[in-house]
mmCIF file of C-alpha atoms and ligand atoms in Angstrom:
data_model
loop_
_atom_site.group_PDB
_atom_site.id
_atom_site.type_symbol
_atom_site.label_atom_id
_atom_site.label_comp_id
_atom_site.label_asym_id
_atom_site.label_seq_id
_atom_site.Cartn_x
_atom_site.Cartn_y
_atom_site.Cartn_z
ATOM 1 C CA MET A 1 124.432 88.838 69.296
ATOM 2 C CA MET A 2 121.235 90.357 67.835
ATOM 3 C CA ALA A 3 120.128 93.613 69.465
ATOM 4 C CA ASN A 4 116.966 92.936 71.382
ATOM 5 C CA LYS A 5 113.944 95.172 71.376
ATOM 6 C CA LEU A 6 113.486 95.074 75.113
ATOM 7 C CA LYS A 7 113.742 98.362 76.958
ATOM 8 C CA LYS A 8 114.030 97.607 80.670
ATOM 9 C CA ILE A 9 112.971 94.775 82.924
ATOM 10 C CA ALA A 10 111.492 94.997 86.416
ATOM 11 C CA VAL A 11 111.263 92.075 88.797
ATOM 12 C CA LEU A 12 109.064 91.685 91.869
ATOM 13 C CA THR A 13 108.076 89.067 94.427
ATOM 14 C CA SER A 14 104.447 88.887 95.501
ATOM 15 C CA GLY A 15 102.047 86.906 97.688
ATOM 16 C CA GLY A 16 103.366 84.449 100.256
ATOM 17 C CA ASP A 17 107.168 84.366 100.359
ATOM 18 C CA ALA A 18 108.849 81.136 99.345
ATOM 19 C CA PRO A 19 112.442 79.912 99.695
ATOM 20 C CA GLY A 20 114.172 80.309 96.343
ATOM 21 C CA MET A 21 112.623 83.684 95.500
ATOM 22 C CA ASN A 22 115.950 85.448 96.131
ATOM 23 C CA ALA A 23 117.817 83.015 93.915
ATOM 24 C CA ALA A 24 115.276 83.747 91.166
ATOM 25 C CA VAL A 25 115.612 87.533 91.585
ATOM 26 C CA ARG A 26 119.394 87.156 91.370
ATOM 27 C CA ALA A 27 119.123 85.084 88.188
ATOM 28 C CA VAL A 28 116.728 87.543 86.518
ATOM 29 C CA VAL A 29 118.989 90.503 87.353
ATOM 30 C CA ARG A 30 122.194 88.817 86.250
ATOM 31 C CA SER A 31 120.663 87.457 83.096
ATOM 32 C CA ALA A 32 119.352 90.926 82.203
ATOM 33 C CA VAL A 33 122.786 92.450 82.850
ATOM 34 C CA TYR A 34 124.437 89.669 80.828
ATOM 35 C CA ASN A 35 122.169 90.614 77.930
ATOM 36 C CA ASN A 36 122.819 94.367 78.361
ATOM 37 C CA ILE A 37 119.307 95.101 79.582
ATOM 38 C CA GLU A 38 118.699 97.418 82.522
ATOM 39 C CA CYS A 39 116.926 95.788 85.437
ATOM 40 C CA PHE A 40 114.953 97.186 88.367
ATOM 41 C CA GLY A 41 113.771 95.508 91.545
ATOM 42 C CA VAL A 42 110.345 96.471 92.849
ATOM 43 C CA TYR A 43 109.857 96.456 96.622
ATOM 44 C CA LYS A 44 106.780 94.890 98.268
ATOM 45 C CA GLY A 45 105.242 93.354 95.166
ATOM 46 C CA TYR A 46 102.503 95.297 93.454
ATOM 47 C CA GLU A 47 102.432 97.777 96.311
ATOM 48 C CA GLY A 48 105.850 99.061 95.235
ATOM 49 C CA LEU A 49 104.698 99.373 91.637
ATOM 50 C CA ILE A 50 101.822 101.576 92.741
ATOM 51 C CA SER A 51 103.847 103.675 95.212
ATOM 52 C CA ASP A 52 106.948 103.945 93.008
ATOM 53 C CA ASP A 53 109.325 101.983 95.207
ATOM 54 C CA LEU A 54 111.902 100.668 92.748
ATOM 55 C CA VAL A 55 115.641 100.242 92.793
ATOM 56 C CA LYS A 56 118.026 99.769 89.921
ATOM 57 C CA LEU A 57 119.871 96.492 90.355
ATOM 58 C CA ASN A 58 123.162 95.456 88.872
ATOM 59 C CA ALA A 59 124.984 92.129 89.106
ATOM 60 C CA ARG A 60 126.662 93.089 92.402
ATOM 61 C CA GLY A 61 123.392 94.299 93.899
ATOM 62 C CA VAL A 62 122.258 90.706 94.219
ATOM 63 C CA ASN A 63 125.420 89.303 95.820
ATOM 64 C CA ASN A 64 125.078 86.756 98.622
ATOM 65 C CA ILE A 65 121.356 86.101 98.342
ATOM 66 C CA VAL A 66 121.216 82.754 96.546
ATOM 67 C CA ASN A 67 121.240 81.024 99.943
ATOM 68 C CA LYS A 68 118.774 83.306 101.721
ATOM 69 C CA GLY A 69 115.166 82.456 102.522
ATOM 70 C CA GLY A 70 112.382 85.031 102.299
ATOM 71 C CA THR A 71 112.763 87.778 99.705
ATOM 72 C CA ILE A 72 115.115 90.759 99.812
ATOM 73 C CA LEU A 73 112.604 92.655 97.671
ATOM 74 C CA LYS A 74 109.930 92.021 100.334
ATOM 75 C CA SER A 75 106.496 90.789 99.435
ATOM 76 C CA ALA A 76 103.014 92.102 100.067
ATOM 77 C CA ARG A 77 99.366 91.437 99.478
ATOM 78 C CA CYS A 78 98.170 94.569 97.697
ATOM 79 C CA LEU A 79 94.417 94.999 97.418
ATOM 80 C CA GLU A 80 94.665 98.181 95.363
ATOM 81 C CA PHE A 81 96.306 96.286 92.511
ATOM 82 C CA LYS A 82 93.118 94.265 92.177
ATOM 83 C CA THR A 83 91.378 97.436 90.949
ATOM 84 C CA VAL A 84 91.579 98.997 87.477
ATOM 85 C CA GLU A 85 92.755 102.268 89.059
ATOM 86 C CA GLY A 86 95.529 100.511 90.993
ATOM 87 C CA ARG A 87 96.864 98.847 87.866
ATOM 88 C CA LEU A 88 96.761 102.186 86.039
ATOM 89 C CA LYS A 89 98.980 103.674 88.753
ATOM 90 C CA ALA A 90 101.350 100.720 88.384
ATOM 91 C CA LYS A 91 101.530 101.316 84.637
ATOM 92 C CA SER A 92 102.407 105.000 85.121
ATOM 93 C CA THR A 93 105.249 104.065 87.473
ATOM 94 C CA LEU A 94 106.596 101.658 84.867
ATOM 95 C CA ASP A 95 106.281 104.352 82.176
ATOM 96 C CA LYS A 96 108.204 106.784 84.343
ATOM 97 C CA TYR A 97 111.218 104.436 84.266
ATOM 98 C CA ASP A 98 110.607 103.373 80.656
ATOM 99 C CA ILE A 99 110.138 99.772 81.776
ATOM 100 C CA ASP A 100 108.227 97.596 79.333
ATOM 101 C CA SER A 101 108.721 94.106 80.806
ATOM 102 C CA LEU A 102 107.964 92.613 84.197
ATOM 103 C CA VAL A 103 108.935 89.325 85.806
ATOM 104 C CA VAL A 104 106.552 88.377 88.612
ATOM 105 C CA ILE A 105 107.630 85.730 91.108
ATOM 106 C CA GLY A 106 104.648 84.491 93.082
ATOM 107 C CA GLY A 107 101.598 82.277 93.222
ATOM 108 C CA ASN A 108 98.206 82.119 91.617
ATOM 109 C CA GLY A 109 97.003 85.588 92.611
ATOM 110 C CA SER A 110 100.263 87.283 91.695
ATOM 111 C CA LEU A 111 100.246 85.753 88.235
ATOM 112 C CA THR A 112 96.596 86.748 87.751
ATOM 113 C CA GLY A 113 97.674 90.337 88.429
ATOM 114 C CA ALA A 114 100.528 90.033 85.906
ATOM 115 C CA LEU A 115 98.169 88.808 83.229
ATOM 116 C CA LEU A 116 95.798 91.742 83.798
ATOM 117 C CA LEU A 117 98.668 94.222 83.613
ATOM 118 C CA GLU A 118 99.628 92.884 80.209
ATOM 119 C CA GLU A 119 96.066 92.666 78.909
ATOM 120 C CA GLU A 120 95.158 96.170 80.031
ATOM 121 C CA HIS A 121 98.437 98.006 79.489
ATOM 122 C CA GLY A 122 100.656 95.937 77.195
ATOM 123 C CA ILE A 123 103.428 95.432 79.762
ATOM 124 C CA LYS A 124 105.164 92.188 78.765
ATOM 125 C CA THR A 125 104.890 89.838 81.703
ATOM 126 C CA ILE A 126 106.519 86.545 82.604
ATOM 127 C CA GLY A 127 105.543 84.550 85.681
ATOM 128 C CA ILE A 128 107.914 82.486 87.805
ATOM 129 C CA PRO A 129 106.013 80.059 90.038
ATOM 130 C CA GLY A 130 106.991 80.919 93.616
ATOM 131 C CA THR A 131 104.777 79.239 96.173
ATOM 132 C CA ILE A 132 105.349 76.406 98.593
ATOM 133 C CA ASP A 133 101.815 75.127 97.852
ATOM 134 C CA ASN A 134 102.805 73.877 94.375
ATOM 135 C CA ASP A 135 99.305 74.638 93.095
ATOM 136 C CA LEU A 136 100.193 76.154 89.718
ATOM 137 C CA VAL A 137 99.466 74.145 86.581
ATOM 138 C CA GLY A 138 102.218 73.569 83.999
ATOM 139 C CA THR A 139 105.222 72.924 86.196
ATOM 140 C CA ARG A 140 106.189 69.844 88.138
ATOM 141 C CA CYS A 141 107.037 72.086 91.024
ATOM 142 C CA SER A 142 107.131 75.695 92.049
ATOM 143 C CA LEU A 143 109.931 77.470 93.899
ATOM 144 C CA GLY A 144 109.933 76.782 97.608
ATOM 145 C CA PHE A 145 108.021 73.519 97.443
ATOM 146 C CA ASP A 146 111.103 71.317 97.785
ATOM 147 C CA THR A 147 112.493 73.327 100.707
ATOM 148 C CA ALA A 148 109.145 73.403 102.505
ATOM 149 C CA LEU A 149 108.775 69.677 101.993
ATOM 150 C CA ASN A 150 112.215 68.994 103.473
ATOM 151 C CA THR A 151 111.447 71.236 106.434
ATOM 152 C CA ALA A 152 108.174 69.386 107.031
ATOM 153 C CA VAL A 153 109.862 65.975 106.819
ATOM 154 C CA ASN A 154 112.596 67.031 109.287
ATOM 155 C CA ALA A 155 109.996 68.322 111.734
ATOM 156 C CA ILE A 156 107.875 65.171 111.449
ATOM 157 C CA ASP A 157 110.973 63.005 112.056
ATOM 158 C CA LYS A 158 111.504 64.826 115.345
ATOM 159 C CA ILE A 159 107.875 64.491 116.367
ATOM 160 C CA ARG A 160 108.045 60.768 115.610
ATOM 161 C CA ASP A 161 110.753 60.339 118.245
ATOM 162 C CA THR A 162 108.429 61.621 120.929
ATOM 163 C CA ALA A 163 105.387 59.824 119.464
ATOM 164 C CA SER A 164 107.081 56.447 119.682
ATOM 165 C CA SER A 165 108.493 57.081 123.146
ATOM 166 C CA HIS A 166 105.014 57.629 124.567
ATOM 167 C CA ASN A 167 102.742 55.539 122.317
ATOM 168 C CA ARG A 168 101.083 58.669 121.112
ATOM 169 C CA LEU A 169 99.004 59.437 118.087
ATOM 170 C CA PHE A 170 100.070 62.695 116.465
ATOM 171 C CA PHE A 171 98.041 64.760 114.039
ATOM 172 C CA ILE A 172 100.488 67.020 112.218
ATOM 173 C CA GLU A 173 99.124 69.808 110.055
ATOM 174 C CA VAL A 174 101.286 70.916 107.148
ATOM 175 C CA MET A 175 100.735 73.863 104.801
ATOM 176 C CA GLY A 176 99.020 73.547 101.455
ATOM 177 C CA LYS A 177 96.070 75.933 101.227
ATOM 178 C CA GLY A 178 93.719 73.490 99.573
ATOM 179 C CA SER A 179 96.433 71.476 97.862
ATOM 180 C CA GLY A 180 97.864 68.235 99.196
ATOM 181 C CA HIS A 181 101.334 68.248 97.612
ATOM 182 C CA ILE A 182 103.299 68.944 100.781
ATOM 183 C CA ALA A 183 101.135 66.579 102.845
ATOM 184 C CA LEU A 184 101.344 63.648 100.438
ATOM 185 C CA ASN A 185 105.079 63.932 99.826
ATOM 186 C CA ALA A 186 105.920 64.625 103.467
ATOM 187 C CA GLY A 187 103.666 61.745 104.506
ATOM 188 C CA ILE A 188 105.570 59.361 102.251
ATOM 189 C CA GLY A 189 108.967 60.806 103.126
ATOM 190 C CA ALA A 190 108.410 60.740 106.873
ATOM 191 C CA GLY A 191 106.585 57.401 106.912
ATOM 192 C CA ALA A 192 103.187 58.646 108.113
ATOM 193 C CA GLU A 193 100.479 56.101 108.855
ATOM 194 C CA GLU A 194 97.818 58.246 107.203
ATOM 195 C CA VAL A 195 97.797 61.304 104.994
ATOM 196 C CA LEU A 196 94.686 63.471 104.806
ATOM 197 C CA ILE A 197 94.599 65.661 101.713
ATOM 198 C CA PRO A 198 91.902 67.902 100.241
ATOM 199 C CA GLU A 199 91.985 66.033 96.928
ATOM 200 C CA GLN A 200 90.737 62.855 98.588
ATOM 201 C CA ASP A 201 87.956 62.703 101.090
ATOM 202 C CA MET A 202 89.152 60.151 103.612
ATOM 203 C CA GLY A 203 86.121 60.481 105.881
ATOM 204 C CA LEU A 204 86.333 60.230 109.642
ATOM 205 C CA ASP A 205 85.023 56.679 109.808
ATOM 206 C CA ARG A 206 87.514 55.369 107.300
ATOM 207 C CA LEU A 207 90.249 57.027 109.297
ATOM 208 C CA LEU A 208 88.979 55.344 112.431
ATOM 209 C CA ASP A 209 88.886 51.932 110.721
ATOM 210 C CA SER A 210 92.341 52.410 109.396
ATOM 211 C CA LEU A 211 93.731 53.287 112.828
ATOM 212 C CA LYS A 212 92.057 50.246 114.360
ATOM 213 C CA LYS A 213 93.656 48.067 111.678
ATOM 214 C CA SER A 214 97.067 49.620 112.311
ATOM 215 C CA GLU A 215 96.664 48.930 116.002
ATOM 216 C CA LYS A 216 95.830 45.274 115.323
ATOM 217 C CA SER A 217 98.871 44.956 113.100
ATOM 218 C CA GLY A 218 101.061 45.996 116.025
ATOM 219 C CA LYS A 219 101.499 49.756 115.642
ATOM 220 C CA SER A 220 101.482 51.522 118.967
ATOM 221 C CA SER A 221 102.202 55.058 117.839
ATOM 222 C CA SER A 222 101.104 56.814 114.729
ATOM 223 C CA ILE A 223 101.702 59.920 112.700
ATOM 224 C CA ILE A 224 98.835 61.344 110.670
ATOM 225 C CA VAL A 225 99.737 64.162 108.306
ATOM 226 C CA VAL A 226 96.877 66.552 107.592
ATOM 227 C CA SER A 227 96.968 69.173 104.882
ATOM 228 C CA GLU A 228 95.626 72.545 105.891
ATOM 229 C CA GLY A 229 92.855 73.499 103.510
ATOM 230 C CA GLU A 230 89.287 74.456 103.497
ATOM 231 C CA LYS A 231 88.461 71.648 101.087
ATOM 232 C CA ILE A 232 88.969 68.990 103.749
ATOM 233 C CA GLY A 233 85.999 70.493 105.561
ATOM 234 C CA ASP A 234 87.176 69.563 109.025
ATOM 235 C CA ASN A 235 90.266 70.979 110.576
ATOM 236 C CA VAL A 236 92.967 69.069 112.356
ATOM 237 C CA PHE A 237 91.309 69.593 115.746
ATOM 238 C CA SER A 238 87.978 68.119 114.671
ATOM 239 C CA PHE A 239 89.785 65.063 113.287
ATOM 240 C CA SER A 240 91.655 64.569 116.511
ATOM 241 C CA SER A 241 88.663 65.029 118.800
ATOM 242 C CA HIS A 242 86.651 62.512 116.754
ATOM 243 C CA ILE A 243 89.409 59.944 117.136
ATOM 244 C CA GLU A 244 89.840 60.789 120.826
ATOM 245 C CA LYS A 245 86.155 60.056 121.446
ATOM 246 C CA ASN A 246 86.263 56.749 119.593
ATOM 247 C CA LEU A 247 89.684 55.489 120.586
ATOM 248 C CA PRO A 248 89.955 56.831 124.156
ATOM 249 C CA HIS A 249 93.021 54.731 125.028
ATOM 250 C CA TYR A 250 95.097 56.660 122.493
ATOM 251 C CA GLU A 251 96.989 59.645 123.802
ATOM 252 C CA ILE A 252 96.475 62.219 121.081
ATOM 253 C CA ARG A 253 98.480 65.326 120.302
ATOM 254 C CA VAL A 254 98.085 67.939 117.592
ATOM 255 C CA SER A 255 100.995 69.805 116.088
ATOM 256 C CA ILE A 256 100.653 72.565 113.492
ATOM 257 C CA LEU A 257 103.941 73.102 111.705
ATOM 258 C CA GLY A 258 102.903 76.539 110.428
ATOM 259 C CA HIS A 259 105.314 79.154 109.183
ATOM 260 C CA ILE A 260 108.537 77.254 109.813
ATOM 261 C CA GLN A 261 107.671 75.630 106.487
ATOM 262 C CA ARG A 262 108.041 78.926 104.639
ATOM 263 C CA GLY A 263 111.331 79.991 106.140
ATOM 264 C CA GLY A 264 114.910 78.863 105.965
ATOM 265 C CA SER A 265 117.636 78.595 103.444
ATOM 266 C CA PRO A 266 116.431 77.170 100.115
ATOM 267 C CA SER A 267 117.390 73.582 99.279
ATOM 268 C CA SER A 268 119.964 73.099 96.544
ATOM 269 C CA PHE A 269 117.154 71.876 94.297
ATOM 270 C CA ASP A 270 115.236 75.140 94.771
ATOM 271 C CA ARG A 271 118.372 77.226 94.206
ATOM 272 C CA VAL A 272 119.151 75.494 90.936
ATOM 273 C CA LEU A 273 115.516 75.591 89.820
ATOM 274 C CA ALA A 274 115.261 79.299 90.673
ATOM 275 C CA SER A 275 118.437 80.053 88.751
ATOM 276 C CA ARG A 276 117.202 78.167 85.704
ATOM 277 C CA MET A 277 113.780 79.800 85.854
ATOM 278 C CA GLY A 278 115.210 83.305 86.250
ATOM 279 C CA VAL A 279 117.501 82.927 83.243
ATOM 280 C CA TYR A 280 114.729 81.336 81.200
ATOM 281 C CA ALA A 281 112.305 84.141 82.071
ATOM 282 C CA VAL A 282 114.704 86.685 80.554
ATOM 283 C CA ASP A 283 115.322 84.383 77.555
ATOM 284 C CA CYS A 284 111.563 84.358 76.973
ATOM 285 C CA LEU A 285 111.316 88.157 77.079
ATOM 286 C CA ILE A 286 114.235 88.479 74.679
ATOM 287 C CA SER A 287 112.558 86.104 72.253
ATOM 288 C CA ASN A 288 109.401 88.171 72.522
ATOM 289 C CA LYS A 289 107.399 85.669 74.547
ATOM 290 C CA SER A 290 105.099 87.006 77.230
ATOM 291 C CA LYS A 291 101.890 86.269 79.165
ATOM 292 C CA VAL A 292 103.520 82.951 80.052
ATOM 293 C CA MET A 293 104.733 81.274 83.207
ATOM 294 C CA VAL A 294 107.996 79.362 83.096
ATOM 295 C CA GLY A 295 107.957 75.862 84.485
ATOM 296 C CA ILE A 296 109.866 72.608 84.685
ATOM 297 C CA ILE A 297 108.571 69.419 83.091
ATOM 298 C CA ASP A 298 110.755 66.296 82.743
ATOM 299 C CA ASP A 299 113.734 68.427 83.770
ATOM 300 C CA ASN A 300 113.228 70.795 80.819
ATOM 301 C CA MET A 301 112.344 74.475 81.029
ATOM 302 C CA VAL A 302 108.929 75.051 79.478
ATOM 303 C CA THR A 303 106.352 77.829 79.259
ATOM 304 C CA ILE A 304 102.627 77.718 79.778
ATOM 305 C CA PRO A 305 100.176 80.573 79.135
ATOM 306 C CA ILE A 306 99.522 82.325 82.459
ATOM 307 C CA LYS A 307 95.795 81.956 81.867
ATOM 308 C CA ASP A 308 96.215 78.161 82.000
ATOM 309 C CA ALA A 309 98.746 78.154 84.844
ATOM 310 C CA ILE A 310 96.329 79.906 87.201
ATOM 311 C CA LYS A 311 93.378 77.617 86.542
ATOM 312 C CA GLY A 312 94.126 75.699 89.711
ATOM 313 C CA GLY A 313 93.875 71.982 90.239
ATOM 314 C CA GLN A 314 97.535 71.044 89.691
ATOM 315 C CA GLN A 315 96.930 67.319 89.841
ATOM 316 C CA LEU A 316 98.522 65.139 92.459
ATOM 317 C CA ASP A 317 100.512 62.302 90.985
ATOM 318 C CA LYS A 318 98.162 59.284 91.186
ATOM 319 C CA ASP A 319 101.111 56.948 91.475
ATOM 320 C CA LEU A 320 102.236 58.782 94.604
ATOM 321 C CA ILE A 321 98.811 58.287 96.169
ATOM 322 C CA ARG A 322 99.056 54.574 95.357
ATOM 323 C CA VAL A 323 102.572 54.341 96.785
ATOM 324 C CA CYS A 324 101.405 56.095 99.929
ATOM 325 C CA ASP A 325 98.474 53.669 100.340
ATOM 326 C CA ILE A 326 100.717 50.644 99.885
ATOM 327 C CA ILE A 327 103.579 51.609 102.166
ATOM 328 C CA SER A 328 101.477 52.882 105.039
ATOM 329 C CA ILE A 329 99.767 49.526 105.801
HETATM 330 P P1 ATP B 1 100.416 82.340 97.600
HETATM 331 O O1 ATP B 1 100.116 81.132 96.762
HETATM 332 O O2 ATP B 1 101.687 82.215 98.330
HETATM 333 O O3 ATP B 1 99.275 82.814 98.456
HETATM 334 P P2 ATP B 1 99.613 84.332 95.676
HETATM 335 O O4 ATP B 1 100.368 85.026 94.610
HETATM 336 O O5 ATP B 1 98.486 83.441 95.209
HETATM 337 O O6 ATP B 1 100.685 83.564 96.550
HETATM 338 P P3 ATP B 1 97.744 86.302 96.674
HETATM 339 O O7 ATP B 1 97.648 86.950 97.999
HETATM 340 O O8 ATP B 1 96.558 85.562 96.151
HETATM 341 O O9 ATP B 1 99.050 85.394 96.737
HETATM 342 O O10 ATP B 1 98.100 87.428 95.580
HETATM 343 C C1 ATP B 1 99.199 88.292 95.762
HETATM 344 C C2 ATP B 1 98.884 89.642 95.186
HETATM 345 O O11 ATP B 1 98.610 89.531 93.785
HETATM 346 C C3 ATP B 1 97.634 90.301 95.768
HETATM 347 O O12 ATP B 1 97.885 90.946 96.977
HETATM 348 C C4 ATP B 1 97.285 91.290 94.676
HETATM 349 O O13 ATP B 1 98.132 92.420 94.730
HETATM 350 C C5 ATP B 1 97.628 90.492 93.422
HETATM 351 N N1 ATP B 1 96.405 89.806 92.953
HETATM 352 C C6 ATP B 1 95.834 88.696 93.457
HETATM 353 N N2 ATP B 1 94.690 88.384 92.806
HETATM 354 C C7 ATP B 1 94.524 89.350 91.878
HETATM 355 C C8 ATP B 1 93.528 89.630 90.898
HETATM 356 N N3 ATP B 1 92.461 88.835 90.748
HETATM 357 N N4 ATP B 1 93.692 90.718 90.123
HETATM 358 C C9 ATP B 1 94.752 91.525 90.255
HETATM 359 N N5 ATP B 1 95.726 91.327 91.165
HETATM 360 C C10 ATP B 1 95.633 90.261 91.959
#
């Protein structure tokens, strides 16, 4: 095998934790070791880079984590890294260990930080999309999305049991931070009557009409999945109180699924995806690729420049929206 020019790799997890991050860390470490490259784990995301909180990892150091939720490296939101001075400190820590390459597992903000570190200091960076929101461009899905979606569907199934026993109308808020991927997919998967997503402005009156129609067609209980997100304008409580005023005979309940969607053991899909992405991230560094995020398109590993991945607006599949409209009549 050709000797590679890489010195040492560091890996960190940053931003909101997502199931599958550990499996990705494990794959990066083992792939580095496999290729005879030293690998370090950085604790607490960019905070650990600034405060020099690193640990050398070998293949055995990442035993028994493929199945664990959260991140053994811990994550953090580090404001100092958003400053030029903070990134300079991070660079001097990396210099101290002679590390020239960094794999960042995280969302939009984390990858923005990675890009700046490379542009300002020449550290070779690769992004691995790790966010349940699935809002990065250039990959069909990010790590944690599949697990979060399954958790949401399981929770909605349970709520449906009580909704149908009491003829109740449930508004269920799922995570998404301005992106409707979890809501749309969970809505389809759990058979919701309506799905309210930031990408489509349903409008309160249309929602009301739709509920009246459902009632006429014989539905006595309903599940409405609402994506959290500032873009919707109203929150789940304002939706529910509007409906309560206009359809007073409905018994309405609101349920916010919240952080259960982030936790838990990653699905097998996320574990396999994380393993593929981790290995591919190291492959990219070895072949001298950087400033890119790895992704999955049509079941193939691909790269996309980080600058494009963080643009936002990962489109919802229009066909899914159509399917949702058709099957929820
Ligand atoms: P999630 O999608 O789960 O919220 P995220 O990666 O988008 O994940 P953020 O809190 O936006 O989460 O970012 C994580 C960290 O990345 C920040 O705490 C900060 O250290 C770094 N970061 C974010 N934005 C920037 C930026 N513009 N410049 C430099 N670093 C940034």
